[in-house]
Amino acid sequence: MRKSLTAAAALALGAMPLAAMAPAQAADSQSFQANLTQLNNSGASATVMATLTGDSLQISAQRSGFLADAPHAQHIHIGGMGQCPPADEKGSGANGALQTTDAAKYYGAIGASLTTSGDSSPDSGLAVKRFPNGDESYERTIQLDSKTADAVRNGTAVVVMHGVDLNGNGKYDGEVKSDLDPSLPEEATDPAACGVLQASQMNSMPGGGVQTGGGSTAGTEDAGLIALGGTLLVGGAGAALVASRRRRTAEDQA
Ligand SMILES: [Cu+2]
């Protein structure tokens, strides 16, 4: 965990020219990870790493167990409970298969489409020619809308990858049509794997975050950087909280 985190941080920093490494920009970047586990008994799983800078999200995915030679729509879902459904959740598909909208109360609607090229808005939710096939890995930097960026920051964004071979015949087919697009079989769009994007640095520290002393993180090369980011971040949030309290007090007195 720590090893990959360090590597990701080094990569992010290495990609930036030195002149761009102003403290404000470094503090503004946050790293996230999602461990996607199977839905619909798909056997699929994935690890997603992401770094959010402003509304710009650098995101990568390593996948396994997805139906080969078939496109797998993948999205960041927002506006639900910020959770995945239980793995054994039943839905409206064939033999109780879970369709995408069956679990919308858990993970919400599409906030961004993790396409391989072009548009990455919810409009491209079913752009099947611009999603990875099978277990192809994925890496891209996309612009999020502010709602989706906020959801990522708040830990309520959920990555869902779709496309399940329910009947095990090696292709998308079957009697039941997709709840998203009736021209497709449900297998093409049923959720195959799901995971919540969670902050991969500060939240893993004891006490919710900021360590100013030597502490248990001493010994990692980027501990100082992480602590600095945490301090600035918490400082910013604290200031916003104070400001909103002041506003509320002013309103109460008016
Ligand atoms: Cu989706």
PDB file of C-alpha atoms and ligand atoms in Angstrom:
ATOM      1  CA  MET A   1       0.000   0.000   0.000  1.00  0.00           C
ATOM      2  CA  ARG A   2       2.626   2.487   1.124  1.00  0.00           C
ATOM      3  CA  LYS A   3       4.960   1.388  -1.622  1.00  0.00           C
ATOM      4  CA  SER A   4       2.466   2.022  -4.412  1.00  0.00           C
ATOM      5  CA  LEU A   5       1.444   5.288  -2.812  1.00  0.00           C
ATOM      6  CA  THR A   6       5.015   6.484  -2.801  1.00  0.00           C
ATOM      7  CA  ALA A   7       5.443   5.445  -6.402  1.00  0.00           C
ATOM      8  CA  ALA A   8       2.299   7.298  -7.418  1.00  0.00           C
ATOM      9  CA  ALA A   9       3.422  10.409  -5.585  1.00  0.00           C
ATOM     10  CA  ALA A  10       6.841  10.266  -7.209  1.00  0.00           C
ATOM     11  CA  LEU A  11       5.231   9.844 -10.598  1.00  0.00           C
ATOM     12  CA  ALA A  12       2.910  12.800 -10.077  1.00  0.00           C
ATOM     13  CA  LEU A  13       5.716  15.026  -8.894  1.00  0.00           C
ATOM     14  CA  GLY A  14       8.068  13.841 -11.603  1.00  0.00           C
ATOM     15  CA  ALA A  15       5.568  14.735 -14.280  1.00  0.00           C
ATOM     16  CA  MET A  16       5.430  18.345 -13.139  1.00  0.00           C
ATOM     17  CA  PRO A  17       8.087  20.805 -14.180  1.00  0.00           C
ATOM     18  CA  LEU A  18       9.958  22.212 -11.197  1.00  0.00           C
ATOM     19  CA  ALA A  19       8.612  25.688 -11.833  1.00  0.00           C
ATOM     20  CA  ALA A  20       5.076  24.376 -11.430  1.00  0.00           C
ATOM     21  CA  MET A  21       5.731  22.886  -8.010  1.00  0.00           C
ATOM     22  CA  ALA A  22       4.361  25.793  -6.038  1.00  0.00           C
ATOM     23  CA  PRO A  23       3.221  24.710  -2.577  1.00  0.00           C
ATOM     24  CA  ALA A  24      -0.383  25.594  -3.343  1.00  0.00           C
ATOM     25  CA  GLN A  25      -0.499  23.226  -6.266  1.00  0.00           C
ATOM     26  CA  ALA A  26       1.099  20.357  -4.381  1.00  0.00           C
ATOM     27  CA  ALA A  27      -1.322  20.825  -1.508  1.00  0.00           C
ATOM     28  CA  ASP A  28      -4.229  20.859  -3.913  1.00  0.00           C
ATOM     29  CA  SER A  29      -3.488  17.353  -5.212  1.00  0.00           C
ATOM     30  CA  GLN A  30      -5.119  14.469  -3.438  1.00  0.00           C
ATOM     31  CA  SER A  31      -4.680  10.773  -4.093  1.00  0.00           C
ATOM     32  CA  PHE A  32      -7.448   8.212  -4.085  1.00  0.00           C
ATOM     33  CA  GLN A  33      -7.772   4.490  -4.534  1.00  0.00           C
ATOM     34  CA  ALA A  34     -10.680   2.174  -5.203  1.00  0.00           C
ATOM     35  CA  ASN A  35     -10.576  -1.580  -4.888  1.00  0.00           C
ATOM     36  CA  LEU A  36     -13.353  -2.880  -7.082  1.00  0.00           C
ATOM     37  CA  THR A  37     -14.936  -6.190  -6.186  1.00  0.00           C
ATOM     38  CA  GLN A  38     -17.384  -8.266  -8.151  1.00  0.00           C
ATOM     39  CA  LEU A  39     -21.101  -7.819  -8.594  1.00  0.00           C
ATOM     40  CA  ASN A  40     -23.355 -10.313 -10.374  1.00  0.00           C
ATOM     41  CA  ASN A  41     -20.874 -13.088  -9.582  1.00  0.00           C
ATOM     42  CA  SER A  42     -18.812 -11.753 -12.498  1.00  0.00           C
ATOM     43  CA  GLY A  43     -15.417 -12.801 -11.184  1.00  0.00           C
ATOM     44  CA  ALA A  44     -14.170  -9.335 -12.167  1.00  0.00           C
ATOM     45  CA  SER A  45     -12.050  -7.070 -10.003  1.00  0.00           C
ATOM     46  CA  ALA A  46      -9.967  -3.937 -10.477  1.00  0.00           C
ATOM     47  CA  THR A  47      -7.672  -1.533  -8.698  1.00  0.00           C
ATOM     48  CA  VAL A  48      -8.153   2.141  -9.517  1.00  0.00           C
ATOM     49  CA  MET A  49      -5.641   4.838  -8.582  1.00  0.00           C
ATOM     50  CA  ALA A  50      -6.498   8.501  -9.000  1.00  0.00           C
ATOM     51  CA  THR A  51      -5.036  11.916  -8.301  1.00  0.00           C
ATOM     52  CA  LEU A  52      -7.307  14.933  -8.219  1.00  0.00           C
ATOM     53  CA  THR A  53      -5.842  18.397  -8.847  1.00  0.00           C
ATOM     54  CA  GLY A  54      -8.578  20.992  -8.971  1.00  0.00           C
ATOM     55  CA  ASP A  55     -11.152  19.397 -11.250  1.00  0.00           C
ATOM     56  CA  SER A  56      -8.547  17.462 -13.206  1.00  0.00           C
ATOM     57  CA  LEU A  57      -8.437  13.740 -12.438  1.00  0.00           C
ATOM     58  CA  GLN A  58      -5.549  11.532 -13.430  1.00  0.00           C
ATOM     59  CA  ILE A  59      -6.936   8.027 -13.193  1.00  0.00           C
ATOM     60  CA  SER A  60      -5.659   4.539 -13.945  1.00  0.00           C
ATOM     61  CA  ALA A  61      -7.101   1.058 -13.603  1.00  0.00           C
ATOM     62  CA  GLN A  62      -5.712  -2.472 -13.555  1.00  0.00           C
ATOM     63  CA  ARG A  63      -8.379  -5.072 -14.201  1.00  0.00           C
ATOM     64  CA  SER A  64      -8.816  -8.809 -14.098  1.00  0.00           C
ATOM     65  CA  GLY A  65     -11.570 -11.310 -14.737  1.00  0.00           C
ATOM     66  CA  PHE A  66     -13.556  -9.198 -17.212  1.00  0.00           C
ATOM     67  CA  LEU A  67     -15.168 -10.820 -20.248  1.00  0.00           C
ATOM     68  CA  ALA A  68     -12.489 -10.820 -22.979  1.00  0.00           C
ATOM     69  CA  ASP A  69     -12.904  -9.074 -26.336  1.00  0.00           C
ATOM     70  CA  ALA A  70     -15.933  -7.168 -25.108  1.00  0.00           C
ATOM     71  CA  PRO A  71     -16.207  -3.479 -24.193  1.00  0.00           C
ATOM     72  CA  HIS A  72     -16.690  -2.610 -20.544  1.00  0.00           C
ATOM     73  CA  ALA A  73     -18.319   0.737 -19.852  1.00  0.00           C
ATOM     74  CA  GLN A  74     -16.777   2.325 -16.764  1.00  0.00           C
ATOM     75  CA  HIS A  75     -17.943   5.355 -14.848  1.00  0.00           C
ATOM     76  CA  ILE A  76     -17.593   7.389 -11.733  1.00  0.00           C
ATOM     77  CA  HIS A  77     -21.022   7.344 -10.149  1.00  0.00           C
ATOM     78  CA  ILE A  78     -22.136  10.088  -7.776  1.00  0.00           C
ATOM     79  CA  GLY A  79     -25.192  11.285  -5.873  1.00  0.00           C
ATOM     80  CA  GLY A  80     -26.130   8.033  -4.162  1.00  0.00           C
ATOM     81  CA  MET A  81     -25.116   6.735  -0.752  1.00  0.00           C
ATOM     82  CA  GLY A  82     -21.507   6.634  -1.867  1.00  0.00           C
ATOM     83  CA  GLN A  83     -21.498   2.873  -1.513  1.00  0.00           C
ATOM     84  CA  CYS A  84     -21.523  -0.289  -3.551  1.00  0.00           C
ATOM     85  CA  PRO A  85     -24.457  -2.659  -3.211  1.00  0.00           C
ATOM     86  CA  PRO A  86     -23.850  -5.854  -1.269  1.00  0.00           C
ATOM     87  CA  ALA A  87     -22.211  -8.422  -3.562  1.00  0.00           C
ATOM     88  CA  ASP A  88     -25.271 -10.671  -3.388  1.00  0.00           C
ATOM     89  CA  GLU A  89     -27.803  -7.901  -4.110  1.00  0.00           C
ATOM     90  CA  LYS A  90     -30.528  -9.128  -6.491  1.00  0.00           C
ATOM     91  CA  GLY A  91     -32.159  -7.071  -9.201  1.00  0.00           C
ATOM     92  CA  SER A  92     -34.519  -6.962 -12.140  1.00  0.00           C
ATOM     93  CA  GLY A  93     -32.376  -8.867 -14.642  1.00  0.00           C
ATOM     94  CA  ALA A  94     -32.445 -12.499 -15.720  1.00  0.00           C
ATOM     95  CA  ASN A  95     -32.566 -14.815 -12.702  1.00  0.00           C
ATOM     96  CA  GLY A  96     -32.361 -11.837 -10.380  1.00  0.00           C
ATOM     97  CA  ALA A  97     -29.299 -10.293 -12.019  1.00  0.00           C
ATOM     98  CA  LEU A  98     -28.532  -6.815 -10.772  1.00  0.00           C
ATOM     99  CA  GLN A  99     -29.054  -4.199 -13.473  1.00  0.00           C
ATOM    100  CA  THR A 100     -27.373  -0.836 -13.331  1.00  0.00           C
ATOM    101  CA  THR A 101     -30.360   1.162 -12.101  1.00  0.00           C
ATOM    102  CA  ASP A 102     -31.264  -1.494  -9.508  1.00  0.00           C
ATOM    103  CA  ALA A 103     -28.292  -0.330  -7.438  1.00  0.00           C
ATOM    104  CA  ALA A 104     -28.526   3.400  -8.184  1.00  0.00           C
ATOM    105  CA  LYS A 105     -29.617   4.145  -4.620  1.00  0.00           C
ATOM    106  CA  TYR A 106     -26.204   2.897  -3.476  1.00  0.00           C
ATOM    107  CA  TYR A 107     -23.838   4.420  -6.037  1.00  0.00           C
ATOM    108  CA  GLY A 108     -25.975   7.085  -7.717  1.00  0.00           C
ATOM    109  CA  ALA A 109     -25.912   8.156 -11.348  1.00  0.00           C
ATOM    110  CA  ILE A 110     -23.048   8.672 -13.787  1.00  0.00           C
ATOM    111  CA  GLY A 111     -20.888  11.691 -12.935  1.00  0.00           C
ATOM    112  CA  ALA A 112     -18.112  10.966 -15.427  1.00  0.00           C
ATOM    113  CA  SER A 113     -17.457   8.370 -18.106  1.00  0.00           C
ATOM    114  CA  LEU A 114     -13.999   6.799 -17.990  1.00  0.00           C
ATOM    115  CA  THR A 115     -13.626   6.720 -21.747  1.00  0.00           C
ATOM    116  CA  THR A 116     -10.368   6.024 -23.564  1.00  0.00           C
ATOM    117  CA  SER A 117     -10.652   9.154 -25.743  1.00  0.00           C
ATOM    118  CA  GLY A 118     -12.903  12.109 -26.469  1.00  0.00           C
ATOM    119  CA  ASP A 119     -15.776  13.213 -24.277  1.00  0.00           C
ATOM    120  CA  SER A 120     -15.789  11.927 -20.700  1.00  0.00           C
ATOM    121  CA  SER A 121     -19.065  13.442 -19.524  1.00  0.00           C
ATOM    122  CA  PRO A 122     -22.150  11.397 -18.592  1.00  0.00           C
ATOM    123  CA  ASP A 123     -23.201  11.809 -22.250  1.00  0.00           C
ATOM    124  CA  SER A 124     -20.607   9.177 -23.153  1.00  0.00           C
ATOM    125  CA  GLY A 125     -21.961   6.683 -20.630  1.00  0.00           C
ATOM    126  CA  LEU A 126     -22.573   4.056 -23.270  1.00  0.00           C
ATOM    127  CA  ALA A 127     -19.962   5.004 -25.866  1.00  0.00           C
ATOM    128  CA  VAL A 128     -19.017   1.344 -26.203  1.00  0.00           C
ATOM    129  CA  LYS A 129     -16.268   1.989 -28.760  1.00  0.00           C
ATOM    130  CA  ARG A 130     -14.401   4.222 -26.308  1.00  0.00           C
ATOM    131  CA  PHE A 131     -14.116   1.895 -23.314  1.00  0.00           C
ATOM    132  CA  PRO A 132     -11.476  -0.725 -22.548  1.00  0.00           C
ATOM    133  CA  ASN A 133     -12.038  -4.286 -23.759  1.00  0.00           C
ATOM    134  CA  GLY A 134     -11.616  -7.252 -21.449  1.00  0.00           C
ATOM    135  CA  ASP A 135      -8.781  -6.774 -18.983  1.00  0.00           C
ATOM    136  CA  GLU A 136      -7.081  -3.914 -20.842  1.00  0.00           C
ATOM    137  CA  SER A 137      -5.494  -1.480 -18.422  1.00  0.00           C
ATOM    138  CA  TYR A 138      -6.583   2.129 -18.450  1.00  0.00           C
ATOM    139  CA  GLU A 139      -4.941   5.470 -17.847  1.00  0.00           C
ATOM    140  CA  ARG A 140      -6.147   8.934 -18.655  1.00  0.00           C
ATOM    141  CA  THR A 141      -6.467  12.469 -17.284  1.00  0.00           C
ATOM    142  CA  ILE A 142      -9.976  13.865 -17.552  1.00  0.00           C
ATOM    143  CA  GLN A 143     -11.756  17.030 -16.474  1.00  0.00           C
ATOM    144  CA  LEU A 144     -14.549  16.471 -13.984  1.00  0.00           C
ATOM    145  CA  ASP A 145     -17.513  18.746 -13.469  1.00  0.00           C
ATOM    146  CA  SER A 146     -17.481  20.409 -10.045  1.00  0.00           C
ATOM    147  CA  LYS A 147     -20.140  18.089  -8.592  1.00  0.00           C
ATOM    148  CA  THR A 148     -18.156  15.017  -9.503  1.00  0.00           C
ATOM    149  CA  ALA A 149     -14.886  16.514  -8.272  1.00  0.00           C
ATOM    150  CA  ASP A 150     -16.584  17.322  -4.946  1.00  0.00           C
ATOM    151  CA  ALA A 151     -17.885  13.761  -4.670  1.00  0.00           C
ATOM    152  CA  VAL A 152     -14.369  12.412  -5.215  1.00  0.00           C
ATOM    153  CA  ARG A 153     -13.034  14.745  -2.529  1.00  0.00           C
ATOM    154  CA  ASN A 154     -15.823  13.784  -0.130  1.00  0.00           C
ATOM    155  CA  GLY A 155     -15.247  10.061  -0.575  1.00  0.00           C
ATOM    156  CA  THR A 156     -18.708   9.461  -2.045  1.00  0.00           C
ATOM    157  CA  ALA A 157     -17.662   8.785  -5.640  1.00  0.00           C
ATOM    158  CA  VAL A 158     -17.993   5.171  -6.747  1.00  0.00           C
ATOM    159  CA  VAL A 159     -16.255   3.529  -9.684  1.00  0.00           C
ATOM    160  CA  VAL A 160     -18.462   1.017 -11.482  1.00  0.00           C
ATOM    161  CA  MET A 161     -17.331  -1.177 -14.380  1.00  0.00           C
ATOM    162  CA  HIS A 162     -20.017  -2.815 -16.472  1.00  0.00           C
ATOM    163  CA  GLY A 163     -20.481  -5.824 -18.719  1.00  0.00           C
ATOM    164  CA  VAL A 164     -21.126  -9.330 -17.412  1.00  0.00           C
ATOM    165  CA  ASP A 165     -21.399 -12.651 -19.250  1.00  0.00           C
ATOM    166  CA  LEU A 166     -24.222 -13.949 -17.057  1.00  0.00           C
ATOM    167  CA  ASN A 167     -24.807 -17.144 -19.032  1.00  0.00           C
ATOM    168  CA  GLY A 168     -21.122 -17.845 -19.589  1.00  0.00           C
ATOM    169  CA  ASN A 169     -21.223 -18.178 -23.378  1.00  0.00           C
ATOM    170  CA  GLY A 170     -18.428 -15.719 -24.089  1.00  0.00           C
ATOM    171  CA  LYS A 171     -20.480 -12.805 -25.405  1.00  0.00           C
ATOM    172  CA  TYR A 172     -23.103 -10.257 -24.480  1.00  0.00           C
ATOM    173  CA  ASP A 173     -26.558 -11.658 -25.243  1.00  0.00           C
ATOM    174  CA  GLY A 174     -29.702 -12.926 -23.539  1.00  0.00           C
ATOM    175  CA  GLU A 175     -33.409 -12.248 -23.400  1.00  0.00           C
ATOM    176  CA  VAL A 176     -33.460  -9.344 -20.975  1.00  0.00           C
ATOM    177  CA  LYS A 177     -32.676  -5.932 -22.452  1.00  0.00           C
ATOM    178  CA  SER A 178     -30.488  -3.323 -20.791  1.00  0.00           C
ATOM    179  CA  ASP A 179     -32.187  -0.908 -18.434  1.00  0.00           C
ATOM    180  CA  LEU A 180     -29.912   1.809 -19.873  1.00  0.00           C
ATOM    181  CA  ASP A 181     -30.374   1.109 -23.588  1.00  0.00           C
ATOM    182  CA  PRO A 182     -33.033  -1.325 -24.824  1.00  0.00           C
ATOM    183  CA  SER A 183     -31.039  -1.947 -27.994  1.00  0.00           C
ATOM    184  CA  LEU A 184     -28.421  -3.735 -25.890  1.00  0.00           C
ATOM    185  CA  PRO A 185     -28.721  -6.956 -23.902  1.00  0.00           C
ATOM    186  CA  GLU A 186     -28.523  -6.442 -20.154  1.00  0.00           C
ATOM    187  CA  GLU A 187     -25.216  -8.328 -20.090  1.00  0.00           C
ATOM    188  CA  ALA A 188     -23.565  -5.391 -21.881  1.00  0.00           C
ATOM    189  CA  THR A 189     -24.435  -2.947 -19.116  1.00  0.00           C
ATOM    190  CA  ASP A 190     -25.028  -4.883 -15.898  1.00  0.00           C
ATOM    191  CA  PRO A 191     -22.462  -3.892 -13.255  1.00  0.00           C
ATOM    192  CA  ALA A 192     -19.508  -6.275 -13.051  1.00  0.00           C
ATOM    193  CA  ALA A 193     -17.369  -4.632 -10.365  1.00  0.00           C
ATOM    194  CA  CYS A 194     -17.715  -1.743  -7.938  1.00  0.00           C
ATOM    195  CA  GLY A 195     -15.532   0.169  -5.490  1.00  0.00           C
ATOM    196  CA  VAL A 196     -15.621   3.473  -3.600  1.00  0.00           C
ATOM    197  CA  LEU A 197     -12.840   5.988  -4.349  1.00  0.00           C
ATOM    198  CA  GLN A 198     -11.222   6.643  -0.987  1.00  0.00           C
ATOM    199  CA  ALA A 199      -8.459   9.030  -0.018  1.00  0.00           C
ATOM    200  CA  SER A 200      -5.301   6.961  -0.004  1.00  0.00           C
ATOM    201  CA  GLN A 201      -3.064   9.120   2.262  1.00  0.00           C
ATOM    202  CA  MET A 202      -4.410  11.261   5.084  1.00  0.00           C
ATOM    203  CA  ASN A 203      -7.277   8.975   6.003  1.00  0.00           C
ATOM    204  CA  SER A 204      -4.949   6.089   6.625  1.00  0.00           C
ATOM    205  CA  MET A 205      -3.135   7.979   9.359  1.00  0.00           C
ATOM    206  CA  PRO A 206      -4.164   7.554  12.983  1.00  0.00           C
ATOM    207  CA  GLY A 207      -6.323  10.281  14.481  1.00  0.00           C
ATOM    208  CA  GLY A 208      -7.820  11.326  11.157  1.00  0.00           C
ATOM    209  CA  GLY A 209      -4.781  12.778   9.796  1.00  0.00           C
ATOM    210  CA  VAL A 210      -2.244  15.323  10.581  1.00  0.00           C
ATOM    211  CA  GLN A 211       0.999  14.330  12.215  1.00  0.00           C
ATOM    212  CA  THR A 212       3.281  17.149  13.147  1.00  0.00           C
ATOM    213  CA  GLY A 213       5.821  15.161  15.171  1.00  0.00           C
ATOM    214  CA  GLY A 214       8.084  12.280  14.200  1.00  0.00           C
ATOM    215  CA  GLY A 215       5.303   9.787  14.799  1.00  0.00           C
ATOM    216  CA  SER A 216       4.717   6.504  13.098  1.00  0.00           C
ATOM    217  CA  THR A 217       5.119   7.841   9.585  1.00  0.00           C
ATOM    218  CA  ALA A 218       8.787   8.708  10.123  1.00  0.00           C
ATOM    219  CA  GLY A 219      10.924   6.754   7.739  1.00  0.00           C
ATOM    220  CA  THR A 220       8.874   7.253   4.617  1.00  0.00           C
ATOM    221  CA  GLU A 221      10.494   9.720   2.306  1.00  0.00           C
ATOM    222  CA  ASP A 222       7.331  11.567   1.549  1.00  0.00           C
ATOM    223  CA  ALA A 223       5.977  11.712   5.082  1.00  0.00           C
ATOM    224  CA  GLY A 224       6.842  15.379   5.308  1.00  0.00           C
ATOM    225  CA  LEU A 225       5.093  16.105   2.063  1.00  0.00           C
ATOM    226  CA  ILE A 226       2.022  14.191   3.148  1.00  0.00           C
ATOM    227  CA  ALA A 227       1.956  15.938   6.516  1.00  0.00           C
ATOM    228  CA  LEU A 228       2.357  19.287   4.794  1.00  0.00           C
ATOM    229  CA  GLY A 229      -0.502  18.510   2.429  1.00  0.00           C
ATOM    230  CA  GLY A 230      -2.658  17.410   5.343  1.00  0.00           C
ATOM    231  CA  THR A 231      -1.896  20.526   7.357  1.00  0.00           C
ATOM    232  CA  LEU A 232      -2.706  22.844   4.495  1.00  0.00           C
ATOM    233  CA  LEU A 233      -5.806  20.888   3.626  1.00  0.00           C
ATOM    234  CA  VAL A 234      -7.147  20.803   7.173  1.00  0.00           C
ATOM    235  CA  GLY A 235      -6.228  24.450   7.569  1.00  0.00           C
ATOM    236  CA  GLY A 236      -8.242  25.326   4.482  1.00  0.00           C
ATOM    237  CA  ALA A 237     -11.254  23.303   5.596  1.00  0.00           C
ATOM    238  CA  GLY A 238     -11.051  24.803   9.064  1.00  0.00           C
ATOM    239  CA  ALA A 239     -11.024  28.318   7.671  1.00  0.00           C
ATOM    240  CA  ALA A 240     -14.070  27.537   5.539  1.00  0.00           C
ATOM    241  CA  LEU A 241     -15.865  26.135   8.568  1.00  0.00           C
ATOM    242  CA  VAL A 242     -15.089  29.212  10.628  1.00  0.00           C
ATOM    243  CA  ALA A 243     -16.273  31.424   7.795  1.00  0.00           C
ATOM    244  CA  SER A 244     -19.544  29.548   7.513  1.00  0.00           C
ATOM    245  CA  ARG A 245     -20.072  29.706  11.274  1.00  0.00           C
ATOM    246  CA  ARG A 246     -19.520  33.435  11.181  1.00  0.00           C
ATOM    247  CA  ARG A 247     -22.018  33.792   8.360  1.00  0.00           C
ATOM    248  CA  ARG A 248     -24.562  31.744  10.246  1.00  0.00           C
ATOM    249  CA  THR A 249     -24.056  33.805  13.376  1.00  0.00           C
ATOM    250  CA  ALA A 250     -24.533  36.963  11.361  1.00  0.00           C
ATOM    251  CA  GLU A 251     -27.738  35.563   9.866  1.00  0.00           C
ATOM    252  CA  ASP A 252     -29.033  34.492  13.256  1.00  0.00           C
ATOM    253  CA  GLN A 253     -28.570  37.982  14.573  1.00  0.00           C
ATOM    254  CA  ALA A 254     -30.146  39.680  11.591  1.00  0.00           C
TER     255      ALA A 254
HETATM  256 CU    CU B   1     -21.644   3.041 -14.552  1.00  0.00          CU
END
